[in-house]
């Protein structure tokens, strides 16, 4: 009997720091969540960590920001690596390759500046942008591109927020939507409470995970436009309905009072769309957004297939889960 493949979802540290729906949904649905953790390039030993704390004041502030997720790290739900490869190890390389690529045009200069920063200057710069929520494209674009390249190379899914910015809308034009379903999430909760929910809905979550993995395998087998709806579609829909039903039955106990962070535990629902995308979608959509500038309100065309992005180390496309908050609860 074949052992089912785990559902692994890559999440940006921006969403983890702000507890946004893509991270909270991934932390429920995935067997394992992987993320890019800012770490000293000199190593993860105690000496390097202590040096980072001294020389990068924002490093310790970022670690404090994600303290809520510590139980999930301790339980092995979240990790900074997959298959013995760290996500953060490729970040500097992405910056350097972007800075060396003439096709980046106007963005090339800002990547050059970041790629020349010293180790702890670079670490502090990254942590500063994570704390601010990503206003600096010289950091946020390479982080997103690094995560996508990693996910495509290892064949794992990546969590995405629904399109709102010009760049996100441009990227959505590159997506090929395959399937959608509705899932419950805790919109405000501690890591401990998320673990409790995962344990309470273990069977229902297992069915959804297996359905997503089989769905993705079927989609890959049908690549090239010949893919048709099959048994996997019904399996995923049925599993998602059972998950929502199980959540509603357990909701009174799961969403009770305040949690360890002294905040009221809150819940809701999200739509999850499984889409295909190019591994270089972040760079292509970012270049499109930059060109659009002040005329983006006129409505941009789909990013040109002729626009080159920095050479990716991933030969495969990207499988993404686009997650959007819903304002209503599904009927059971």
Coordinates of C-alpha atoms in Angstrom, one line a residue, residues 67-287:
X67 CA 6.2 34.2 19.2
X68 CA 2.5 33.3 18.9
X69 CA 3.5 30.5 16.5
X70 CA 6.2 28.8 18.8
X71 CA 3.9 25.9 19.7
X72 CA 3.5 25.1 16.0
X73 CA 7.3 25.1 15.5
X74 CA 7.8 22.9 18.5
X75 CA 5.2 20.5 17.2
X76 CA 6.9 20.3 13.8
X77 CA 4.0 21.9 12.0
X78 CA 6.1 24.8 10.8
X79 CA 9.7 24.5 9.7
X80 CA 12.2 26.7 7.9
X81 CA 13.4 23.9 5.6
X82 CA 12.1 21.0 3.6
X83 CA 14.1 17.9 2.4
X84 CA 17.1 19.3 4.2
X85 CA 17.1 22.6 2.3
X86 CA 16.5 25.9 4.1
X87 CA 14.3 28.4 2.3
X88 CA 16.4 31.3 3.6
X89 CA 19.6 29.9 2.0
X90 CA 18.4 31.0 -1.4
X91 CA 17.4 34.6 -0.7
X92 CA 20.7 36.2 -1.2
X93 CA 21.2 34.3 -4.4
X94 CA 17.8 35.5 -5.8
X95 CA 18.9 39.1 -5.0
X96 CA 22.2 38.7 -6.8
X97 CA 20.7 37.0 -9.9
X98 CA 18.1 39.8 -10.1
X99 CA 20.8 42.4 -9.8
X100 CA 22.9 40.8 -12.5
X101 CA 20.0 40.4 -15.0
X102 CA 19.6 43.3 -17.5
X103 CA 16.0 42.4 -18.2
X104 CA 15.0 43.8 -14.7
X105 CA 15.4 47.3 -16.1
X106 CA 14.2 49.9 -13.5
X107 CA 14.2 47.3 -10.6
X108 CA 17.8 46.3 -11.3
X109 CA 19.4 49.2 -9.3
X110 CA 17.5 48.5 -6.1
X111 CA 18.4 44.8 -6.2
X112 CA 22.1 45.7 -6.7
X113 CA 22.0 47.8 -3.5
X114 CA 20.5 44.9 -1.5
X115 CA 22.8 42.3 -2.9
X116 CA 25.9 44.3 -1.8
X117 CA 24.8 44.6 1.9
X118 CA 26.9 43.0 4.6
X119 CA 25.5 39.9 6.4
X120 CA 23.9 41.6 9.4
X121 CA 23.0 44.8 7.5
X122 CA 21.1 42.5 5.1
X123 CA 19.5 40.6 7.9
X124 CA 18.3 43.8 9.6
X125 CA 17.0 45.1 6.3
X126 CA 14.9 42.0 5.8
X127 CA 13.6 42.0 9.3
X128 CA 12.7 45.7 9.1
X129 CA 10.5 45.0 6.0
X130 CA 8.9 42.0 7.6
X131 CA 7.9 44.1 10.6
X132 CA 6.5 46.8 8.3
X133 CA 4.5 44.4 6.2
X134 CA 6.5 44.6 2.9
X135 CA 6.6 48.2 1.6
X136 CA 10.2 47.7 0.3
X137 CA 10.1 45.9 -3.0
X138 CA 13.8 45.3 -2.9
X139 CA 13.1 42.9 -0.1
X140 CA 9.5 41.7 -0.5
X141 CA 9.9 40.8 -4.2
X142 CA 13.0 38.6 -3.7
X143 CA 11.4 36.9 -0.6
X144 CA 8.3 36.0 -2.6
X145 CA 10.4 34.9 -5.6
X146 CA 12.7 32.8 -3.4
X147 CA 9.7 31.0 -1.8
X148 CA 8.1 30.4 -5.2
X149 CA 11.3 29.0 -6.7
X150 CA 11.7 26.7 -3.7
X151 CA 8.1 25.5 -3.9
X152 CA 8.3 24.8 -7.6
X153 CA 11.6 23.0 -7.3
X154 CA 10.4 20.7 -4.5
X155 CA 6.8 20.3 -5.8
X156 CA 5.1 21.8 -2.8
X157 CA 2.2 24.2 -2.8
X158 CA 2.5 27.9 -2.0
X159 CA -0.2 29.9 -0.1
X160 CA -1.3 33.2 -1.8
X161 CA -3.5 36.0 -0.8
X162 CA -6.3 37.0 -3.1
X163 CA -5.3 39.7 -5.6
X164 CA -5.6 43.3 -4.3
X165 CA -2.5 45.2 -5.5
X166 CA -1.6 46.0 -9.1
X167 CA 1.2 43.4 -9.0
X168 CA -1.2 40.7 -7.5
X169 CA -3.8 41.5 -10.2
X170 CA -1.2 41.2 -12.9
X171 CA 0.0 37.9 -11.4
X172 CA -3.6 36.6 -11.3
X173 CA -3.7 36.9 -15.1
X174 CA -0.9 34.3 -15.2
X175 CA -2.9 31.8 -13.1
X176 CA -4.8 28.9 -14.4
X177 CA -7.5 28.2 -12.0
X178 CA -8.3 24.5 -11.4
X179 CA -10.4 23.9 -8.4
X180 CA -12.0 25.8 -5.5
X181 CA -13.4 24.8 -2.1
X182 CA -14.4 26.5 1.1
X183 CA -12.6 25.8 4.4
X184 CA -12.9 27.1 8.0
X185 CA -10.1 28.9 9.8
X186 CA -9.3 30.5 13.1
X187 CA -8.9 34.2 12.1
X188 CA -7.5 35.1 15.5
X189 CA -5.9 32.5 17.8
X190 CA -2.7 31.4 19.4
X191 CA -0.5 28.7 18.0
X192 CA -1.7 26.4 20.8
X193 CA -5.3 26.8 19.8
X194 CA -4.5 26.1 16.2
X195 CA -2.8 22.9 17.3
X196 CA -6.0 22.0 19.2
X197 CA -8.1 22.5 16.1
X198 CA -5.8 20.4 14.0
X199 CA -6.1 17.6 16.6
X200 CA -9.8 17.9 16.9
X201 CA -10.4 17.7 13.2
X202 CA -7.6 15.2 12.4
X203 CA -9.8 12.9 10.4
X204 CA -11.5 15.6 8.4
X205 CA -8.3 17.4 7.7
X206 CA -6.6 14.2 6.6
X207 CA -9.3 13.6 4.0
X208 CA -8.9 17.1 2.6
X209 CA -5.1 16.8 2.5
X210 CA -5.3 13.5 0.6
X211 CA -7.8 15.0 -1.8
X212 CA -5.7 18.0 -2.5
X213 CA -2.6 15.9 -3.1
X214 CA -4.5 13.6 -5.4
X215 CA -6.1 16.5 -7.2
X216 CA -2.6 18.1 -7.8
X217 CA -1.3 14.8 -9.1
X218 CA -4.2 14.5 -11.5
X219 CA -3.7 18.0 -12.7
X220 CA 0.0 17.4 -13.3
X221 CA -0.9 14.2 -15.3
X222 CA -3.3 16.3 -17.4
X223 CA -0.9 19.2 -18.0
X224 CA -1.1 20.9 -21.4
X225 CA -4.8 21.7 -21.5
X226 CA -6.3 18.2 -21.7
X227 CA -7.2 18.0 -18.0
X228 CA -10.8 17.2 -17.4
X229 CA -12.8 17.0 -14.1
X230 CA -12.6 13.6 -12.6
X231 CA -13.2 11.7 -9.4
X232 CA -10.8 13.9 -7.6
X233 CA -13.1 16.9 -7.9
X234 CA -15.9 15.1 -6.1
X235 CA -13.5 13.8 -3.5
X236 CA -12.2 17.2 -2.7
X237 CA -15.7 18.8 -2.5
X238 CA -17.0 16.0 -0.3
X239 CA -14.0 16.2 2.0
X240 CA -14.3 20.0 2.3
X241 CA -18.0 19.8 3.2
X242 CA -17.2 17.2 5.9
X243 CA -14.4 19.5 7.3
X244 CA -16.8 22.4 7.5
X245 CA -19.5 20.3 9.2
X246 CA -17.0 18.9 11.7
X247 CA -15.8 22.4 12.4
X248 CA -19.3 23.6 13.1
X249 CA -20.0 20.7 15.4
X250 CA -16.8 21.5 17.4
X251 CA -17.0 25.3 17.1
X252 CA -18.5 26.0 20.5
X253 CA -15.5 24.3 22.2
X254 CA -12.9 25.6 19.8
X255 CA -13.9 29.2 19.7
X256 CA -14.2 29.7 23.5
X257 CA -13.2 32.8 25.4
X258 CA -9.6 34.2 25.2
X259 CA -6.6 32.1 24.3
X260 CA -3.0 32.4 25.6
X261 CA -2.4 35.7 23.9
X262 CA -5.3 37.3 25.8
X263 CA -7.2 37.9 22.6
X264 CA -10.7 36.7 21.8
X265 CA -10.5 33.6 19.6
X266 CA -12.3 34.3 16.3
X267 CA -13.2 32.1 13.3
X268 CA -14.4 32.4 9.8
X269 CA -14.3 30.8 6.4
X270 CA -12.1 31.2 3.3
X271 CA -12.3 30.2 -0.3
X272 CA -9.3 28.2 -1.5
X273 CA -8.5 28.1 -5.2
X274 CA -6.0 25.7 -6.6
X275 CA -4.1 27.4 -9.5
X276 CA -1.2 26.8 -11.7
X277 CA 1.4 29.6 -12.3
X278 CA 4.8 30.1 -13.8
X279 CA 7.7 29.8 -11.3
X280 CA 8.8 33.4 -12.2
X281 CA 5.3 34.9 -11.8
X282 CA 6.5 37.3 -9.0
X283 CA 9.1 39.0 -11.1
X284 CA 6.9 39.1 -14.2
X285 CA 4.0 40.7 -12.4
X286 CA 6.2 43.1 -10.5
X287 CA 7.8 44.3 -13.7

